[in-house]
XYZ file of C-alpha atoms in Angstrom:
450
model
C -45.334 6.449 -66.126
C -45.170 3.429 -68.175
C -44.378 0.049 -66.425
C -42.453 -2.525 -67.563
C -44.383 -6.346 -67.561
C -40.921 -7.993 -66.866
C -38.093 -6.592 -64.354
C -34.264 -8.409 -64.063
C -33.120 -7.401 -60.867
C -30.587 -9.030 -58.368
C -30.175 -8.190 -54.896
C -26.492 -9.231 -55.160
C -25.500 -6.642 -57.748
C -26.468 -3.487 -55.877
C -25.027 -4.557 -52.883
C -21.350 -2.418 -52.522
C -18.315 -4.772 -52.697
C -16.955 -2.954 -50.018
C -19.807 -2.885 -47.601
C -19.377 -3.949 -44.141
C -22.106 -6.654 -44.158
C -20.464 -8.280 -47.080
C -17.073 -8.589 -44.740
C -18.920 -9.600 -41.763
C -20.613 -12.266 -43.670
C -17.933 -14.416 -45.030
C -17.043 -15.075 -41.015
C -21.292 -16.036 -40.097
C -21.808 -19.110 -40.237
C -25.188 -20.556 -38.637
C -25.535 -23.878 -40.522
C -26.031 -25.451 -36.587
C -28.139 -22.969 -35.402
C -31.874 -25.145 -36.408
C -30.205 -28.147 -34.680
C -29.524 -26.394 -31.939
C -32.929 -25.137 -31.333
C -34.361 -28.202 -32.485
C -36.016 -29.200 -28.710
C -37.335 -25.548 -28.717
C -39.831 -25.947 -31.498
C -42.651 -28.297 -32.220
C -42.995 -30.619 -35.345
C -46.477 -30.157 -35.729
C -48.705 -26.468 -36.106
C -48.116 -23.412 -37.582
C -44.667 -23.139 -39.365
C -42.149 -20.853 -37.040
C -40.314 -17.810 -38.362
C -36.628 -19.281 -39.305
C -34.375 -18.875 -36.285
C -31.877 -17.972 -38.763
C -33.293 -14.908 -39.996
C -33.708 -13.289 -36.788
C -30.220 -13.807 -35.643
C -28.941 -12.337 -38.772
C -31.256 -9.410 -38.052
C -30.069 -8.848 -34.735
C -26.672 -9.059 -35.746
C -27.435 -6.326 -38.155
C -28.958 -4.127 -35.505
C -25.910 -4.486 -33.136
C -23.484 -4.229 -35.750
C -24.905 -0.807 -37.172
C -26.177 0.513 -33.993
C -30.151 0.215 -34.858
C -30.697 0.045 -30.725
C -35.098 -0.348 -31.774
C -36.433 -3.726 -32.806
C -39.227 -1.879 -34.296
C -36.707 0.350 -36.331
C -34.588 -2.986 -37.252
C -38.119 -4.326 -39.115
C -38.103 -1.290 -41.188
C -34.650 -1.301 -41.786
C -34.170 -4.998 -42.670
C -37.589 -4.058 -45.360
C -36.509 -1.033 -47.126
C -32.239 -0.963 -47.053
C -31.182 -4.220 -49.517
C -27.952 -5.075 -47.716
C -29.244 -5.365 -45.170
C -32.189 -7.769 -47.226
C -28.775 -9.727 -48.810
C -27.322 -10.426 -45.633
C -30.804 -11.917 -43.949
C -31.043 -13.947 -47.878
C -34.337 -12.465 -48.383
C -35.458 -11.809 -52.103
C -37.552 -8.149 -52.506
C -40.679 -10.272 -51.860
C -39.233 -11.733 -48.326
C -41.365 -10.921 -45.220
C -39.822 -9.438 -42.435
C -40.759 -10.799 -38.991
C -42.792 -8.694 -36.703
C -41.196 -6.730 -33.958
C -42.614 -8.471 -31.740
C -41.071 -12.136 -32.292
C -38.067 -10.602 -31.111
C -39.175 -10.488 -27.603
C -41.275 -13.385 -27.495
C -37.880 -15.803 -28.830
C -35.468 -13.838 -26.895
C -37.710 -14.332 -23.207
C -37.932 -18.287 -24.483
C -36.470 -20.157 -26.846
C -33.286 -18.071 -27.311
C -32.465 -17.612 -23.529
C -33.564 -21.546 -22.870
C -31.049 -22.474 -24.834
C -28.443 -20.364 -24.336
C -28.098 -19.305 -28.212
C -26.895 -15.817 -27.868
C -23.986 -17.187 -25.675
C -23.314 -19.919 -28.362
C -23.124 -16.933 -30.733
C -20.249 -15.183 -28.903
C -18.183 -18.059 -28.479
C -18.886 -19.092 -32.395
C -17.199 -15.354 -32.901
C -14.064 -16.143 -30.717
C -13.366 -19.650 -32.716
C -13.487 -17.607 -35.363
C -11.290 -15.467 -34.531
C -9.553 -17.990 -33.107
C -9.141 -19.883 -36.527
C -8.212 -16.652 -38.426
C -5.037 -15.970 -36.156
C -6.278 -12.784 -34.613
C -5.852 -13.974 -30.921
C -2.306 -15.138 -29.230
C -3.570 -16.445 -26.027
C -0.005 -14.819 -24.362
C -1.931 -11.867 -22.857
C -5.053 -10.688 -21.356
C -6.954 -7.284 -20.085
C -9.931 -6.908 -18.188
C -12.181 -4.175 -17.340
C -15.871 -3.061 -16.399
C -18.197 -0.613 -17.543
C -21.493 1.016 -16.547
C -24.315 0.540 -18.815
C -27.676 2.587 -17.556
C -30.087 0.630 -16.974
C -33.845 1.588 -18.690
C -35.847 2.131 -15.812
C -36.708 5.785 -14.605
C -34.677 7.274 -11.879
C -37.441 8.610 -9.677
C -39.539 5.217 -9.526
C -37.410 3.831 -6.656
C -37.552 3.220 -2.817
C -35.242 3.457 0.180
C -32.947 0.258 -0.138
C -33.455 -0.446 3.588
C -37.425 -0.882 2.936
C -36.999 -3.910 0.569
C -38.920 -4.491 -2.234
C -42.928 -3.934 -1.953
C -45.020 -6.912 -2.241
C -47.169 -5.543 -4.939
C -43.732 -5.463 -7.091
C -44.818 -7.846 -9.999
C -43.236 -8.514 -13.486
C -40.140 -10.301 -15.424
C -37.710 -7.929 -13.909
C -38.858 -8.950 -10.603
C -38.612 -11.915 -11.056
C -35.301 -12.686 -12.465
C -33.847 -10.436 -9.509
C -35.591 -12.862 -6.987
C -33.643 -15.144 -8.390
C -30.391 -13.681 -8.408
C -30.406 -12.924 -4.568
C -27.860 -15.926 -3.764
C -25.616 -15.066 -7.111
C -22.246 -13.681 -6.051
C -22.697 -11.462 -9.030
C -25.617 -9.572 -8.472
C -27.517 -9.895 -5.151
C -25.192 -11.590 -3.136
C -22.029 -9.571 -4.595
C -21.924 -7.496 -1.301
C -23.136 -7.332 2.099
C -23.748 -3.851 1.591
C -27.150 -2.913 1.236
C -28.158 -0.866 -2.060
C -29.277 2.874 -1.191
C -32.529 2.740 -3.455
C -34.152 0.009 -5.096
C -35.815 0.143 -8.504
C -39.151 -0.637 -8.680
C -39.127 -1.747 -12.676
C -35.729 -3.460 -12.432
C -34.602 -4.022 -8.970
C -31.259 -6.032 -10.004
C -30.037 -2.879 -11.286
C -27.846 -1.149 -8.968
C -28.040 2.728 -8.205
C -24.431 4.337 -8.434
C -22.573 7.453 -8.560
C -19.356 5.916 -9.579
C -18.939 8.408 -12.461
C -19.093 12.261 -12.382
C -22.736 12.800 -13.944
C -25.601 12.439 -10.893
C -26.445 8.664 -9.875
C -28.256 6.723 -11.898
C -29.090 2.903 -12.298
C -26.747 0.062 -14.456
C -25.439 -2.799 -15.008
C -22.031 -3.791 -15.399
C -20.566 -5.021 -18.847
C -17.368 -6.928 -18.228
C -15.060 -7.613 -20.819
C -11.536 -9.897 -21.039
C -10.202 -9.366 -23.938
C -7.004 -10.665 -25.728
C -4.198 -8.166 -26.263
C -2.817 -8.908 -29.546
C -5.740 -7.663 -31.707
C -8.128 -6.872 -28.666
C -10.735 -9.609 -29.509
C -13.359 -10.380 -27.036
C -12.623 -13.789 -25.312
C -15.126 -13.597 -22.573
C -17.830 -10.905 -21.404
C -20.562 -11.453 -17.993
C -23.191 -9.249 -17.267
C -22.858 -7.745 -13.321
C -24.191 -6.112 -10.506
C -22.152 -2.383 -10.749
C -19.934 -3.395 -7.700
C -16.056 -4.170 -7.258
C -16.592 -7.037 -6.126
C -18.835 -8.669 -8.466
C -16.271 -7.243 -11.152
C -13.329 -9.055 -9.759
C -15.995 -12.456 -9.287
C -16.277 -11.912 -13.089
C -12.848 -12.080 -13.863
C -12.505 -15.309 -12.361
C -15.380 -16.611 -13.973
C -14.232 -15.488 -17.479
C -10.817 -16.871 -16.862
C -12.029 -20.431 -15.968
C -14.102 -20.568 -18.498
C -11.636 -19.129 -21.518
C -9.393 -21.991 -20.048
C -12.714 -24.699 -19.953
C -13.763 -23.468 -23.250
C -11.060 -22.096 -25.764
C -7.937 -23.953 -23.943
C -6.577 -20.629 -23.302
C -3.908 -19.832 -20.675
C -2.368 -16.276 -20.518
C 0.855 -15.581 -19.427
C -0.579 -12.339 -17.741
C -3.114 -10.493 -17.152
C -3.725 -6.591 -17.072
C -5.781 -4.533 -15.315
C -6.879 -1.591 -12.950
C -6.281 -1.048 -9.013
C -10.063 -2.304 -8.642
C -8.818 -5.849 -9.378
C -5.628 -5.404 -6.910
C -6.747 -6.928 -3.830
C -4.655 -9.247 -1.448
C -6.957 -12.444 -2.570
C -7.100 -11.704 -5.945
C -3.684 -11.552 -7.044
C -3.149 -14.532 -4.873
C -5.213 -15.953 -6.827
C -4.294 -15.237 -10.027
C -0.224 -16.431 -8.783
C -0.366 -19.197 -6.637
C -3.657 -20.809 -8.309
C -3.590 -19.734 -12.217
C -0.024 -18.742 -12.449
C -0.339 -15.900 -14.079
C 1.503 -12.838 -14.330
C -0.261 -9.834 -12.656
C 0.539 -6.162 -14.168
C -2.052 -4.774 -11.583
C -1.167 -2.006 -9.239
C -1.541 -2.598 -5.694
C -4.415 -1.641 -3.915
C -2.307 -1.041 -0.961
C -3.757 2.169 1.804
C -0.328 1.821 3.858
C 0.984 5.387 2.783
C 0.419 7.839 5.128
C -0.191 11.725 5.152
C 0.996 12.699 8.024
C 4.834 12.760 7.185
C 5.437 9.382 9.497
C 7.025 6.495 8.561
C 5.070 4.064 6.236
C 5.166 0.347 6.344
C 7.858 0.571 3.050
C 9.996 2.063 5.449
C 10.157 -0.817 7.486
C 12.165 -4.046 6.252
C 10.261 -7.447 6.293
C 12.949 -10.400 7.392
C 11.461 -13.721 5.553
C 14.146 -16.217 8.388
C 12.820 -14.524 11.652
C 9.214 -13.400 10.335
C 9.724 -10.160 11.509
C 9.915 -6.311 10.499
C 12.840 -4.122 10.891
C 12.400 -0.478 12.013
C 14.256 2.880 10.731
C 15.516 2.403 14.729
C 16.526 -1.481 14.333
C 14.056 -2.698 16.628
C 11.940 -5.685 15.373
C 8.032 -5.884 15.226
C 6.517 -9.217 15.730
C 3.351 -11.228 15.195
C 3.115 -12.070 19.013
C 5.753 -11.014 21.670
C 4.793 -12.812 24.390
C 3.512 -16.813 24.688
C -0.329 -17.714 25.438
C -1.731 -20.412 27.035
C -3.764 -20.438 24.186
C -2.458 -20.448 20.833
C -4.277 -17.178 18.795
C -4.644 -17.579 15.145
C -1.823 -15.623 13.286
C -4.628 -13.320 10.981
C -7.332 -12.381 11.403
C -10.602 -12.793 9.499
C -9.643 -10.705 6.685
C -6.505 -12.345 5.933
C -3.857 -9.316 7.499
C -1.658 -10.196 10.310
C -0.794 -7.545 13.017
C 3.230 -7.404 13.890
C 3.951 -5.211 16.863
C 6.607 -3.305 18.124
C 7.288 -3.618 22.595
C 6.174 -0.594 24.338
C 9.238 -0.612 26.237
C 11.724 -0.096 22.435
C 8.993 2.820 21.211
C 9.272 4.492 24.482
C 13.046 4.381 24.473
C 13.147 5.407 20.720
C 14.246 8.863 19.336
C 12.232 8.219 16.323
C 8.976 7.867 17.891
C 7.481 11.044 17.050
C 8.101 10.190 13.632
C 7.070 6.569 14.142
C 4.114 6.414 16.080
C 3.385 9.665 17.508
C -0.308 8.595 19.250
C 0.211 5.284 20.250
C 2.825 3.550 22.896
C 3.891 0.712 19.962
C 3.746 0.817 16.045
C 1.993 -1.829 14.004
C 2.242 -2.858 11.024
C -0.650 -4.714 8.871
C 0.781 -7.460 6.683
C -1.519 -9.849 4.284
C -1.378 -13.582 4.244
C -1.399 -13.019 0.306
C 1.801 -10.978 0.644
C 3.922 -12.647 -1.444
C 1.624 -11.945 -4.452
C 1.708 -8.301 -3.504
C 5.099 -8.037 -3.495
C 5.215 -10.118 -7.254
C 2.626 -7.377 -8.856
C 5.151 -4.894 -6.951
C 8.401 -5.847 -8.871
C 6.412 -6.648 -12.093
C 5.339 -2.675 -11.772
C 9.120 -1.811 -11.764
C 9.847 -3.557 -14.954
C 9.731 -2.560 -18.815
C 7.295 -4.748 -19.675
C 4.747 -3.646 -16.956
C 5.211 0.144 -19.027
C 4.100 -1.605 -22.064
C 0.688 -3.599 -20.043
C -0.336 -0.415 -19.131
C -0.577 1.190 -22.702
C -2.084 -2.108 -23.821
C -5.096 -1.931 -21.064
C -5.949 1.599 -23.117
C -7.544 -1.400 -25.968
C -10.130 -2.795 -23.521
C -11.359 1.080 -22.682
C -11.002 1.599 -26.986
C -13.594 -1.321 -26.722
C -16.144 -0.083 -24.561
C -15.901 3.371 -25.798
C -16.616 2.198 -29.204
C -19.609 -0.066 -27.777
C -21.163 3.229 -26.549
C -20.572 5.379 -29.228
C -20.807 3.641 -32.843
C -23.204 0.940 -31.326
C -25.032 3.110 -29.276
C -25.020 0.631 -26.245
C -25.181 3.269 -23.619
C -28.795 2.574 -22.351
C -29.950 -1.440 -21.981
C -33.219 -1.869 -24.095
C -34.212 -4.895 -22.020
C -34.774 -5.241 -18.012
C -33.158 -7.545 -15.788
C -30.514 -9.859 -15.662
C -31.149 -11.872 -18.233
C -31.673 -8.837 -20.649
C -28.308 -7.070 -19.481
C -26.339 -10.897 -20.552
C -28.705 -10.996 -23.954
C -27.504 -7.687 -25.029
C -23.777 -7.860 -24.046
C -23.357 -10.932 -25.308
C -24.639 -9.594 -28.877
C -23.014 -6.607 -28.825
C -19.645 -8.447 -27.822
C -19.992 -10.680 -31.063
C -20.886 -7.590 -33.076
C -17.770 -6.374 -31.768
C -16.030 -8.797 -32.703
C -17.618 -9.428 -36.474
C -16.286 -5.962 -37.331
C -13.135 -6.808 -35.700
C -13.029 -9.948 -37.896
C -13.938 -7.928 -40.995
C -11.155 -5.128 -40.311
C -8.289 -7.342 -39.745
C -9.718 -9.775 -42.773
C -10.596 -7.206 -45.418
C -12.154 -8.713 -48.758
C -9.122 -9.971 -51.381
C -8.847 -8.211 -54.452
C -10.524 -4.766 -52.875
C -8.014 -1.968 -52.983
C -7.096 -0.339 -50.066
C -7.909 3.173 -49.095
């Protein structure tokens, strides 16, 4: 084979016009990145490997679903998009697989960078048009954690003192956050010895395993991420989450939804009362409500609540009250978890021809009411209305999202351990997510449509 002395070649002509890196590139823009990071490297030594470059090659990884750092080295060396997208010419060197870890355990999680990414995606999208601000939907999924199933002990031993390492150590840390350690009083049936922050569940229908929870709040116009936060796999770190995500959308993008949809996990008493009488927003939640009963007796929505006299009416017209008789001492009117009791007289059950259809086993009915009642009853009539028919097709988007986050990125099994890895990797694939969301809705001009 005969050589040639001289070769003409440009990266930028054998790169497709229609490839996705050349649509997700228009909307990447890292000119602040070295400033950022500026306190994070020294002046004098060795020259560093541009931050730059290794953010673009993560965003390549999470954007085509290269889950191996190692594999993302080769990648980014022999495929010349991918070269064109990091601007490196054919005699560019690719960083090591191994400065990945080493800036992603320091410099990147010290500063907070991969978070900073994310929220650079949602002014982007923010700035393009693709997110209203009128709606939102918020969900949770389980992401397996990579640890091995078997290396465990009984939750009620604790951790072992010879338990040593990174993972350890960030879930030592964690024990006081309500979203991990502190979620629940609830004590975990088996802790991990590699990663004991991740939580062992059988929430799904395949045998338990260990994960983390991915939570997402998304906007419901074009489903673009707003917010995501790493959790413990527990309700109510979930529902914790959605707080936090609201506040900050509001702190951060200025945000306020009209309403927000979701599941029955996030339709608890304090939550919706918190989401009416404190954020004022609309809640297309169902109920999580266990006053129906199986037993062909009368349920609490047979019984009329009268606002004036603070009473229910019975199917007999007798009245059930919070107290029906004075104390010397006054009694608080709930009790510690927010219900209040109303109770029927013995003396009107006795008498009652309904009884056995009442309250069969007991002299007097009771019925449980919430302090946060009124908010139950508003996510009741919203789930009566039109527009409550239409919320729950939308919350199908946020599943769409996660579903595609497991399948076309391949984000079904965390590459890194502990908390700090689950939050580095959602974060990244959340802006991935929303790059090719970006890229989608904003195709290139002048390329013709399929």
């Amino acid at each position: 084979m005969q050589e040639a002395l001289f070769y003409s070649f440009s990266i930028e002509n054998h790169v497709p016009a229609d490839h996705l890196l050349r649509a997700i590139d228009r909307f990447v823009d890292l000119g602040g990145l070295r400033e950022h990071l500026r306190p994070y490297y020294s002046e004098t030594g060795r020259p560093s490997i541009d931050p730059e470059l290794m953010i673009r090659m993560l965003i390549i990884g999470y954007c085509m679903g290269i889950r191996s750092e190692r594999r993302l080295c080769e990648e980014v060396h022999l495929n010349l998009a991918y070269r064109w997208f990091c601007r490196l010419d054919l005699d560019g060197a690719v960083p090591d697989h191994s400065t990945f870890s080493k800036n992603r355990h320091g410099r990147f999680r010290d500063s907070d960078l991969l978070r900073k990414l994310f929220e650079m995606t949602v002014e982007r999208c923010m700035a393009e048009g693709l997110v209203g601000g009128e709606g939102f939907a918020v969900d949770a999924s389980l992401i397996r954690a990579d640890v091995h199933r078997q290396r465990s002990v009984p939750g009620d031993q604790g951790l072992p003192p010879e338990a040593a390492g990174r993972a350890v150590t960030e879930y030592l840390e964690v024990l006081d956050d309500a979203a991990f350690g502190n979620a629940t009083p609830v004590q975990p049936k088996r802790i991990n010895l590699t990663d004991p922050a991740a939580r062992w569940t059988a929430a799904t229908r395949e045998a338990a395993f260990y994960s983390y929870s991915t939570n997402y709040l998304i906007d419901l116009d074009h489903a673009v991420i707003v917010d995501v936060e790493a959790t413990t796999s527990v309700r109510q770190a979930e529902v914790l989450a959605q707080r936090r995500m609201i506040e900050r959308t509001q702190e951060r993008f200025g945000l306020w939804p009209e309403k927000l949809v979701a599941d029955t996990a996030y339709g608890s008493a304090p939550n919706l009362a918190w989401l009416v009488e404190d954020q004022g927003i609309e809640p297309h939640i169902p109920v999580f409500d266990k006053s129906a009963r199986s037993d062909d007796t009368f349920a609490r929505s047979d019984f009329t609540f009268d606002h004036e006299d603070d009473s229910y009416v019975c199917p007999g017209g007798k009245r059930l009250r919070p107290s029906n008789r004075n104390f010397k001492t006054p009694r608080p009117p709930a009790n510690a978890d927010g219900f209040i009791r109303y109770r029927a007289r013995e003396k009107d059950c006795g008498a009652c021809g309904l009884k056995e259809r009442c309250t069969p086993k007991l002299a007097a009915r009771k019925i449980m009411r919430s302090v946060h009642e009124g908010a139950r009853d508003m996510a009741r009539d919203i789930a009566n209305t039109d527009a409550y028919l239409v919320s729950r097709r939308q919350r199908k988007k946020v599943e769409m999202l996660f579903a595609h986050l497991k399948r076309i990125l391949k984000l079904d099994r965390l590459r890194l351990r502990g908390p700090n890895g689950a939050k580095d990797e959602f974060h990244l694939a959340a802006a991935a997510q929303n790059l090719r969301k970006m890229a989608k809705m904003r195709p290139i001009p002048g390329l013709a449509m399929a």
